[in-house]
Short mmCIF file of C-alpha atoms in Angstrom, two decimals:
data_model
loop_
_atom_site.label_atom_id
_atom_site.label_comp_id
_atom_site.label_asym_id
_atom_site.label_seq_id
_atom_site.Cartn_x
_atom_site.Cartn_y
_atom_site.Cartn_z
CA MET A 1 119.44 65.91 145.71
CA LYS A 2 121.14 67.25 142.97
CA ASN A 3 124.99 68.19 142.38
CA GLU A 4 125.56 72.18 141.88
CA LYS A 5 127.78 71.30 139.20
CA PRO A 6 126.74 68.61 136.67
CA GLU A 7 129.35 65.94 136.72
CA LEU A 8 129.23 62.33 135.59
CA LYS A 9 131.12 59.52 137.84
CA ARG A 10 134.43 58.14 136.20
CA ALA A 11 133.36 54.78 137.48
CA LEU A 12 133.87 52.65 134.35
CA LYS A 13 137.05 50.50 134.09
CA ASN A 14 138.58 49.28 131.01
CA ARG A 15 136.74 45.93 131.33
CA HIS A 16 133.63 47.94 131.27
CA VAL A 17 134.43 49.98 128.60
CA GLN A 18 135.59 47.02 126.07
CA LEU A 19 132.39 45.05 127.03
CA ILE A 20 129.93 48.10 126.57
CA ALA A 21 131.38 48.45 123.12
CA LEU A 22 131.51 44.86 122.46
CA GLY A 23 127.99 44.60 123.81
CA GLY A 24 126.38 47.11 121.62
CA ALA A 25 127.41 45.42 118.51
CA ILE A 26 126.75 41.93 119.38
CA GLY A 27 122.98 41.57 119.45
CA THR A 28 120.06 41.24 117.08
CA GLY A 29 122.27 42.14 114.15
CA LEU A 30 123.89 38.93 114.51
CA PHE A 31 121.50 36.54 116.16
CA LEU A 32 118.51 37.74 114.05
CA GLY A 33 119.40 39.73 111.39
CA SER A 34 121.86 37.28 109.88
CA ALA A 35 118.98 35.27 109.15
CA GLY A 36 118.23 37.83 106.43
CA THR A 37 121.51 38.43 105.27
CA ILE A 38 122.34 34.70 104.89
CA GLN A 39 119.45 34.65 102.45
CA MET A 40 120.45 37.73 100.65
CA ALA A 41 124.02 36.60 100.19
CA GLY A 42 124.34 33.05 101.01
CA PRO A 43 127.84 31.77 102.21
CA ALA A 44 128.90 34.89 100.84
CA VAL A 45 127.68 36.83 103.61
CA LEU A 46 131.11 36.26 105.42
CA ILE A 47 132.39 38.84 103.01
CA SER A 48 129.52 41.23 103.71
CA TYR A 49 130.62 41.04 107.31
CA ALA A 50 134.13 41.26 106.81
CA LEU A 51 133.73 44.50 104.67
CA GLY A 52 131.01 45.70 106.94
CA GLY A 53 133.86 45.11 109.91
CA PHE A 54 136.30 46.83 108.46
CA ILE A 55 134.54 50.03 107.61
CA ALA A 56 133.35 50.18 111.12
CA PHE A 57 136.83 49.64 112.54
CA MET A 58 137.64 52.44 110.45
CA ILE A 59 135.02 54.64 111.82
CA MET A 60 135.97 53.33 115.35
CA ARG A 61 139.49 54.49 114.68
CA GLN A 62 138.16 58.19 113.87
CA LEU A 63 136.13 58.34 117.11
CA GLY A 64 138.95 56.64 119.22
CA GLU A 65 141.36 59.54 118.02
CA MET A 66 139.08 62.38 118.78
CA MET A 67 137.85 60.81 121.95
CA ALA A 68 141.31 59.88 123.40
CA GLN A 69 142.49 63.45 122.56
CA GLU A 70 139.21 65.07 124.07
CA PRO A 71 137.12 62.66 126.42
CA VAL A 72 134.14 64.94 127.02
CA ALA A 73 130.53 64.09 127.86
CA GLY A 74 128.38 63.92 124.62
CA SER A 75 131.09 62.21 122.47
CA PHE A 76 131.78 63.61 118.94
CA SER A 77 128.56 65.75 119.40
CA ASN A 78 130.81 68.37 121.40
CA LEU A 79 134.01 67.89 118.84
CA ALA A 80 131.43 68.26 115.92
CA HIS A 81 130.31 71.72 117.39
CA LYS A 82 133.98 72.73 118.52
CA TYR A 83 135.47 71.86 115.26
CA TRP A 84 132.91 72.14 112.63
CA GLY A 85 129.94 74.48 113.64
CA ASP A 86 126.98 75.20 115.93
CA PHE A 87 124.62 73.21 113.49
CA PRO A 88 126.93 69.87 112.86
CA GLY A 89 127.27 69.92 116.64
CA LEU A 90 123.39 70.00 117.31
CA LEU A 91 122.70 67.61 114.38
CA SER A 92 125.61 64.93 115.58
CA GLY A 93 124.02 64.97 119.09
CA TRP A 94 120.27 64.71 118.24
CA ASN A 95 120.75 62.31 115.61
CA TYR A 96 122.77 60.23 117.80
CA TRP A 97 120.06 60.27 120.40
CA ILE A 98 117.16 59.51 117.88
CA LEU A 99 119.53 56.69 116.56
CA TYR A 100 119.77 54.78 119.92
CA VAL A 101 116.19 55.43 120.51
CA LEU A 102 115.37 53.45 117.43
CA VAL A 103 118.15 51.02 118.39
CA GLY A 104 116.36 50.52 121.75
CA MET A 105 112.99 50.03 120.18
CA SER A 106 114.57 47.43 117.81
CA GLU A 107 116.12 45.46 120.51
CA LEU A 108 113.11 45.46 122.71
CA SER A 109 111.15 44.25 119.35
CA ALA A 110 113.70 41.44 119.19
CA VAL A 111 113.38 40.45 122.67
CA ALA A 112 109.65 39.94 121.61
CA VAL A 113 110.63 37.49 119.27
CA TYR A 114 112.67 35.47 121.41
CA VAL A 115 110.36 35.30 124.04
CA GLN A 116 107.69 33.94 121.89
CA TYR A 117 110.01 31.32 121.05
CA TRP A 118 109.18 29.83 124.88
CA PHE A 119 105.60 31.45 125.31
CA PRO A 120 104.02 32.05 122.00
CA SER A 121 100.77 33.24 123.80
CA ILE A 122 102.75 36.13 125.36
CA GLN A 123 101.85 39.48 123.23
CA PRO A 124 105.05 41.20 122.09
CA TRP A 125 103.95 44.51 123.68
CA GLN A 126 103.52 42.65 126.86
CA THR A 127 107.18 41.55 126.81
CA THR A 128 108.65 45.10 125.48
CA ALA A 129 106.77 46.94 128.80
CA PHE A 130 108.16 44.40 131.23
CA PHE A 131 111.82 44.73 129.90
CA PHE A 132 111.71 48.55 129.52
CA LEU A 133 110.67 48.97 133.20
CA LEU A 134 113.22 46.60 134.21
CA ILE A 135 116.05 48.27 132.25
CA THR A 136 114.86 51.84 133.08
CA GLY A 137 115.38 51.02 136.56
CA VAL A 138 118.56 49.68 136.42
CA ASN A 139 119.94 52.57 134.60
CA LEU A 140 118.48 54.89 137.42
CA CYS A 141 121.02 53.59 139.95
CA HIS A 142 125.00 54.42 140.02
CA VAL A 143 126.77 54.11 136.75
CA SER A 144 129.05 51.09 138.20
CA LEU A 145 125.89 49.09 138.37
CA PHE A 146 125.13 49.87 134.75
CA GLY A 147 128.78 48.89 133.82
CA GLU A 148 128.61 45.60 135.81
CA MET A 149 125.56 44.48 134.73
CA GLU A 150 126.54 45.31 130.71
CA PHE A 151 129.79 43.35 131.65
CA TRP A 152 128.01 40.10 132.91
CA PHE A 153 125.45 40.45 129.77
CA ALA A 154 128.20 40.96 127.31
CA SER A 155 130.33 37.93 129.00
CA ILE A 156 127.14 35.69 128.62
CA LYS A 157 127.20 36.28 124.81
CA ILE A 158 130.85 35.93 124.43
CA VAL A 159 131.13 32.62 126.36
CA ALA A 160 128.18 31.33 124.26
CA ILE A 161 129.30 32.53 120.79
CA VAL A 162 132.86 30.74 121.43
CA SER A 163 130.91 27.60 122.96
CA MET A 164 128.91 27.46 119.94
CA ILE A 165 131.75 27.65 117.68
CA LEU A 166 133.63 25.03 119.21
CA LEU A 167 130.24 22.68 119.50
CA GLY A 168 129.67 23.29 116.10
CA SER A 169 133.19 22.63 115.14
CA PHE A 170 133.08 19.24 117.18
CA LEU A 171 129.79 17.94 115.60
CA LEU A 172 131.18 19.05 112.11
CA PHE A 173 133.99 16.85 112.21
CA SER A 174 133.17 14.54 114.40
CA GLY A 175 130.23 13.28 112.29
CA HIS A 176 127.32 13.94 115.25
CA ALA A 177 125.90 16.76 113.32
CA GLY A 178 123.71 15.01 110.82
CA PRO A 179 123.83 14.08 107.29
CA ASP A 180 123.52 17.73 106.08
CA ALA A 181 126.41 19.05 107.68
CA ALA A 182 129.50 19.38 105.74
CA VAL A 183 132.11 22.00 104.86
CA SER A 184 131.15 21.89 101.38
CA ASN A 185 127.72 23.58 102.17
CA LEU A 186 129.91 26.71 101.44
CA TRP A 187 129.83 26.07 97.74
CA THR A 188 127.58 23.38 96.72
CA HIS A 189 124.31 24.78 97.12
CA GLY A 190 124.31 27.39 94.36
CA GLY A 191 128.04 28.29 94.98
CA PHE A 192 129.58 30.36 97.47
CA LEU A 193 128.21 33.61 95.57
CA PRO A 194 124.53 32.30 94.97
CA HIS A 195 123.37 35.74 94.34
CA GLY A 196 126.59 37.28 92.94
CA TRP A 197 128.55 40.57 94.18
CA GLU A 198 124.98 42.28 94.32
CA GLY A 199 123.70 39.78 97.17
CA VAL A 200 127.17 40.83 99.04
CA PHE A 201 126.32 44.29 98.80
CA THR A 202 122.71 44.04 99.11
CA ALA A 203 123.28 42.75 102.67
CA LEU A 204 125.08 45.58 103.69
CA ALA A 205 122.19 47.10 105.22
CA VAL A 206 121.62 44.81 107.63
CA VAL A 207 125.38 44.26 108.37
CA ALA A 208 125.81 47.93 109.11
CA PHE A 209 122.91 47.55 111.62
CA SER A 210 124.94 44.79 112.93
CA PHE A 211 127.88 46.72 113.77
CA GLY A 212 126.20 50.18 115.01
CA GLY A 213 126.80 50.21 118.80
CA LEU A 214 130.69 50.33 118.54
CA GLU A 215 130.27 53.86 119.08
CA LEU A 216 129.40 53.24 122.54
CA VAL A 217 132.77 53.39 123.59
CA GLY A 218 132.73 57.32 122.61
CA ILE A 219 129.89 57.98 124.68
CA ALA A 220 131.62 56.06 127.85
CA ALA A 221 134.93 58.00 127.50
CA ALA A 222 133.49 60.75 129.78
CA GLU A 223 133.15 58.18 132.65
CA THR A 224 136.27 55.98 132.25
CA ASP A 225 139.67 56.17 134.24
CA ASN A 226 142.39 57.30 132.18
CA PRO A 227 140.88 57.47 128.80
CA ARG A 228 144.03 57.99 126.82
CA VAL A 229 144.81 54.60 127.39
CA THR A 230 141.58 52.97 128.08
CA ILE A 231 140.02 54.15 124.86
CA PRO A 232 142.82 53.32 122.05
CA LYS A 233 142.91 49.76 123.87
CA ALA A 234 139.18 49.15 123.59
CA VAL A 235 139.16 50.27 119.77
CA ASN A 236 142.17 47.85 118.99
CA GLN A 237 140.94 45.22 120.53
CA ILE A 238 137.18 45.35 120.11
CA ILE A 239 137.32 44.97 115.95
CA TYR A 240 139.46 41.56 116.18
CA ARG A 241 137.18 40.02 118.61
CA ILE A 242 133.86 41.12 116.70
CA LEU A 243 135.37 39.56 113.44
CA ILE A 244 135.93 36.53 115.20
CA PHE A 245 132.53 36.13 116.87
CA TYR A 246 130.60 37.31 113.75
CA ILE A 247 132.60 35.40 110.95
CA GLY A 248 133.65 32.48 113.12
CA ALA A 249 130.22 31.97 114.16
CA LEU A 250 128.71 32.40 110.90
CA LEU A 251 131.34 30.21 109.20
CA VAL A 252 130.37 27.01 111.76
CA LEU A 253 126.56 27.89 111.05
CA LEU A 254 126.86 27.53 107.35
CA THR A 255 128.57 24.30 107.49
CA LEU A 256 126.09 22.78 109.56
CA HIS A 257 123.52 23.13 107.45
CA PRO A 258 122.52 24.28 103.88
CA TRP A 259 122.12 28.42 104.01
CA SER A 260 119.10 28.06 101.74
CA GLN A 261 117.30 25.84 104.64
CA LEU A 262 118.14 28.82 107.22
CA GLY A 263 115.41 31.31 108.12
CA ALA A 264 112.51 31.86 105.25
CA PRO A 265 113.38 32.84 101.62
CA VAL A 266 113.92 36.53 101.36
CA ASP A 267 112.35 38.72 98.52
CA LYS A 268 114.22 41.70 98.15
CA SER A 269 111.40 43.74 98.83
CA HIS A 270 111.02 42.40 102.25
CA TRP A 271 114.24 42.48 104.11
CA ALA A 272 113.03 41.51 107.34
CA GLN A 273 110.96 38.58 106.08
CA ALA A 274 113.26 35.76 107.50
CA MET A 275 113.64 37.23 110.83
CA VAL A 276 111.08 35.15 112.68
CA ALA A 277 113.70 33.23 114.92
CA SER A 278 117.37 33.21 115.17
CA PRO A 279 119.31 31.05 113.02
CA PHE A 280 121.57 30.20 115.52
CA VAL A 281 118.52 28.40 117.90
CA GLN A 282 117.09 27.09 114.42
CA ILE A 283 120.41 25.35 113.48
CA PHE A 284 120.31 23.18 116.69
CA ASP A 285 116.58 22.30 116.41
CA LEU A 286 117.28 21.13 112.84
CA ILE A 287 120.39 18.90 113.78
CA GLY A 288 118.46 17.71 116.67
CA ILE A 289 119.87 19.16 119.92
CA PRO A 290 116.73 21.13 121.54
CA PHE A 291 118.61 21.66 124.86
CA ALA A 292 121.20 23.52 122.92
CA ALA A 293 118.73 25.62 121.18
CA HIS A 294 117.01 26.70 124.48
CA VAL A 295 120.13 27.70 125.96
CA LEU A 296 120.94 29.63 122.82
CA ASN A 297 117.48 31.17 122.88
CA PHE A 298 118.21 32.40 126.33
CA VAL A 299 121.63 33.95 125.01
CA VAL A 300 120.28 35.59 122.14
CA LEU A 301 117.65 37.04 124.56
CA THR A 302 120.12 38.39 126.83
CA ALA A 303 122.06 39.83 123.90
CA ALA A 304 119.09 41.68 122.98
CA LEU A 305 118.75 43.06 126.52
CA SER A 306 122.55 43.92 126.80
CA VAL A 307 122.23 46.23 123.58
CA TYR A 308 118.78 47.65 125.05
CA ASN A 309 120.98 48.37 128.59
CA GLY A 310 123.91 50.18 126.21
CA CYS A 311 120.96 51.99 124.39
CA VAL A 312 119.29 53.52 127.21
CA TYR A 313 122.83 54.38 128.93
CA CYS A 314 124.13 55.98 125.60
CA ASN A 315 120.63 57.98 125.23
CA SER A 316 120.94 59.69 128.50
CA ARG A 317 124.61 60.74 128.33
CA MET A 318 124.26 62.01 125.07
CA LEU A 319 120.98 64.27 126.07
CA PHE A 320 123.11 65.40 129.21
CA GLY A 321 125.87 66.44 126.79
CA LEU A 322 123.56 68.61 124.30
CA ALA A 323 122.02 70.12 127.56
CA LEU A 324 125.62 71.12 128.36
CA GLN A 325 126.20 72.71 124.99
CA GLY A 326 123.20 74.62 125.08
CA ASN A 327 121.44 72.20 122.76
CA ALA A 328 118.96 70.84 125.13
CA PRO A 329 116.78 72.21 127.96
CA LYS A 330 119.12 72.86 130.83
CA ALA A 331 117.41 70.41 133.29
CA PHE A 332 118.63 67.50 131.31
CA GLY A 333 122.43 68.65 132.29
CA THR A 334 121.64 67.71 135.95
CA VAL A 335 123.02 64.55 137.76
CA SER A 336 121.63 62.67 140.76
CA ALA A 337 123.87 62.44 143.69
CA ARG A 338 124.99 59.13 142.36
CA GLY A 339 126.31 60.76 139.04
CA VAL A 340 123.39 59.49 136.85
CA PRO A 341 121.66 62.09 134.44
CA VAL A 342 117.93 61.28 135.91
CA TYR A 343 115.92 63.83 133.79
CA ALA A 344 117.86 62.86 130.56
CA LEU A 345 117.55 59.20 131.15
CA LEU A 346 113.77 59.60 131.73
CA ILE A 347 112.81 61.40 128.97
CA SER A 348 114.98 59.11 126.83
CA SER A 349 113.35 56.01 128.30
CA LEU A 350 109.88 57.80 127.60
CA ALA A 351 110.80 58.47 123.88
CA THR A 352 111.55 54.47 123.80
CA LEU A 353 108.49 53.74 125.33
CA ILE A 354 107.29 54.25 121.90
CA CYS A 355 108.21 50.84 120.96
CA VAL A 356 105.42 49.14 123.10
CA ILE A 357 102.67 50.98 121.30
CA ILE A 358 104.77 50.02 117.87
CA ASN A 359 104.62 46.27 119.06
CA TYR A 360 100.93 46.75 120.11
CA ALA A 361 99.89 48.16 116.66
CA MET A 362 101.95 46.11 114.32
CA PRO A 363 103.09 43.52 115.97
CA GLY A 364 104.51 41.46 112.75
CA LYS A 365 106.44 44.35 111.03
CA ALA A 366 107.57 46.43 113.93
CA LEU A 367 111.07 44.87 113.58
CA GLY A 368 111.85 45.30 110.15
CA LEU A 369 110.29 48.68 110.21
CA LEU A 370 112.40 50.06 113.24
CA MET A 371 115.59 48.21 111.81
CA SER A 372 115.59 50.00 108.46
CA LEU A 373 114.91 53.39 110.39
CA VAL A 374 118.00 52.83 112.21
CA VAL A 375 120.02 52.09 109.26
CA ALA A 376 119.26 55.34 107.81
CA ALA A 377 120.21 57.20 111.23
CA LEU A 378 123.18 55.14 111.39
CA VAL A 379 124.20 56.39 108.06
CA ILE A 380 123.65 59.92 109.14
CA ASN A 381 125.93 59.04 112.32
CA TRP A 382 128.76 57.52 110.88
CA ALA A 383 128.99 60.21 108.29
CA MET A 384 129.19 62.71 110.69
CA ILE A 385 131.96 60.71 112.86
CA SER A 386 134.09 60.75 109.54
CA LEU A 387 133.24 64.32 108.40
CA THR A 388 134.05 66.07 112.13
CA HIS A 389 137.34 63.72 111.96
CA LEU A 390 138.30 65.63 109.19
CA LYS A 391 137.70 69.07 110.67
CA PHE A 392 139.20 67.53 113.84
CA ARG A 393 142.52 66.60 112.39
CA ALA A 394 142.97 69.75 110.06
CA ALA A 395 142.46 71.72 113.41
CA MET A 396 145.07 69.66 115.32
CA VAL A 397 147.68 70.17 112.40
CA ARG A 398 147.03 73.90 112.25
CA ALA A 399 147.45 74.27 116.04
CA GLY A 400 150.80 71.71 115.92
CA GLU A 401 148.82 69.34 118.64
CA VAL A 402 150.55 65.62 119.00
CA ILE A 403 147.61 63.35 118.15
CA HIS A 404 148.01 60.69 120.63
CA PHE A 405 146.08 57.98 118.86
CA LYS A 406 145.91 58.35 115.37
CA SER A 407 143.33 57.18 112.97
CA LEU A 408 144.63 54.79 109.75
CA TRP A 409 145.14 56.27 106.34
CA HIS A 410 143.63 59.51 107.08
CA PRO A 411 142.12 60.79 104.93
CA PHE A 412 141.44 58.12 102.39
CA THR A 413 139.47 56.12 104.92
CA ASN A 414 137.34 59.15 105.73
CA TYR A 415 136.06 59.16 102.39
CA LEU A 416 135.93 55.24 101.76
CA CYS A 417 133.85 55.47 104.77
CA LEU A 418 131.49 58.23 103.36
CA LEU A 419 131.27 56.27 99.96
CA VAL A 420 130.28 53.09 101.82
CA MET A 421 127.29 55.01 103.74
CA ALA A 422 125.93 56.10 100.36
CA MET A 423 126.12 52.72 99.22
CA VAL A 424 124.32 51.50 102.33
CA LEU A 425 121.56 54.27 101.38
CA THR A 426 121.06 52.90 98.06
CA VAL A 427 120.69 49.56 99.14
CA LEU A 428 118.08 50.51 101.23
CA VAL A 429 116.07 51.76 98.55
CA ILE A 430 116.75 48.66 96.23
CA ILE A 431 115.55 46.40 98.67
CA GLY A 432 112.53 48.29 99.48
CA GLU A 433 112.98 50.55 102.29
CA SER A 434 112.98 53.98 100.60
CA LEU A 435 110.64 55.36 103.49
CA ALA A 436 113.55 55.32 105.79
CA VAL A 437 115.88 57.21 103.23
CA MET A 438 113.03 59.59 102.65
CA LEU A 439 112.53 60.49 106.36
CA ALA A 440 116.43 61.24 106.74
CA PRO A 441 116.48 64.33 104.81
CA ILE A 442 113.09 65.31 106.54
CA TRP A 443 114.83 64.76 109.93
CA ILE A 444 117.79 66.74 109.33
CA ALA A 445 115.22 69.19 107.96
CA PHE A 446 113.53 69.09 111.09
CA VAL A 447 116.97 69.57 113.23
CA TRP A 448 117.77 72.54 110.97
CA LEU A 449 114.33 74.12 111.51
CA GLY A 450 114.77 73.75 115.49
CA TYR A 451 118.33 74.91 115.29
CA ARG A 452 117.04 78.32 113.25
CA LEU A 453 114.12 78.96 115.92
CA LYS A 454 116.92 78.30 118.70
CA LYS A 455 119.17 80.92 117.09
CA GLN A 456 116.49 83.52 116.24
CA ASN A 457 115.05 83.18 119.92
CA LYS A 458 118.59 83.51 121.22
CA HIS A 459 118.86 87.02 119.35
CA LEU A 460 115.57 88.32 120.62
CA PRO A 461 115.50 90.92 123.26
CA PRO A 462 115.10 89.29 127.10
CA SER A 463 111.69 90.17 127.17
CA MET A 464 110.52 88.86 123.75
CA SER A 465 112.34 85.69 124.30
CA LYS A 466 110.77 84.41 127.45
#
C-alpha cells in the first residue's frame, strides 16, 4: 500500500499554485473580518489593507526566493533547519503546523456563521462537524483532486468579487443603489480617518489575519511542475490580484452605504464583536437586493471552505516535511500509492477537530478567540520567514550562488517586516487580545522543551533511548 520511498506527486500546475495561494488569502479575513476592520478604521481601512498587502508581498518575495532556489517538502522549515539551525527548523515547522490548524478552526467557525444566515436553527458544532468530514475525505484522495477543487473554489470567489465590484459600481453610478449610496461616504461620516491613524494601525491585526495564507504557495512548491518558473510567476501575480480584490471590493462597499452602519459598533476590547455577519452580504440586504445577498452568502461560504481545504493540505505537507527532517514521528513521512501523506493528514485533521468542541462549548465566542490565536502564530511564522531569509541570503552570497528569484530591497524589507510584526503584537494587546500574545512565548518554550528532550534522547545509549 505504501511507497518504499516517501515521495509527493508533482501533480499541481501553475494555475493550481496561483489559485491555492489566492484562495488561502481570500476568505474569512475579507468577507467576515472586514466588518471589524471597517469599524476600527472607517474608510481609512483601505490604507490598512494596502499596508498589510505590501508587507505580505515582501514576505512572499522572501519565501519565493528561497523556494524557487530550493523547492523542498516542508517549505521554509527545511531551509530554517539547513541555514539557521536545528531548533529554528523545528520551531518554524511546528509553528506552521499549529498556525494552519488554528486557521482551519477559524474558517470552519466562520462557515457556521454563514450557514446560520439561512438556517439559524442549525447549531455551529453541527455545521463544523459536517464540513470537517467532507473536506478531510477530499484531501485523502489524489493531490490533483485537491488542486482541482481548490481551483474551482477560488475561481468562484474571484468571479464573485469581480461581479460584486462591477454590480456595485453600476448601482452606484446609475443611481439604483438608494439614497445612502455616494462616493462622498468615504469622507462625510466623520472624515476619511474617523479614528485617526490609531484606527488604521489598530485594524492591522485583523488585516494580518486576512493576508495569512499566501505562504501556501511555498508548501505547494514540492508538488509543482518546474518550480523555478511557477513559483516566481505565482508570487508576482498574486499580490496585484489580491490588492485589487481587497481594496477594490472594499472601496465599492464603502461607497454603497455609510461605513458606520456596517456591522455592529466595535469596542477596542472586543475586536470580533462586529463579525456577526458578512458586510458583503449585509450591504445588499441594506440596499434592497436580497437575491444578491443570498448569492454572496453562498460565495463567502465557499470562500471559507476553500481556505479550510488549503489548511488541511498545508498541515499534512508540513507534518510530512517535519517527519523527513526527523522532527516528527517517522510514520508521518509515509505516503499512500496516490502520493498522499495519509498519516500526517489524519493527525492534522484530528487536531482541527477540536474546533467542533470549541464551537459546541462557546458558539458565540469561538471565532474571535481563534482569530486572535491565528494572528499571534502568524506573526511568529512571518518573522521566521524573514529571519530565515536573512540567513539563507548570507549563505548564498558566501557560496557564490546565482539567485534565480531575488526578494526586493534586501535586507531593509526584512527588518521592516519584523518591525510590523512587533507592531501587530502590540495592537493585539491594545485591543484586549493579550491572551494570544501571552501564549506565544509559552508555545515557543513548549517547542524548545520538546527539542531539548529530543536532543537528549538522541545522545542516550540505544538501550536507554527505547
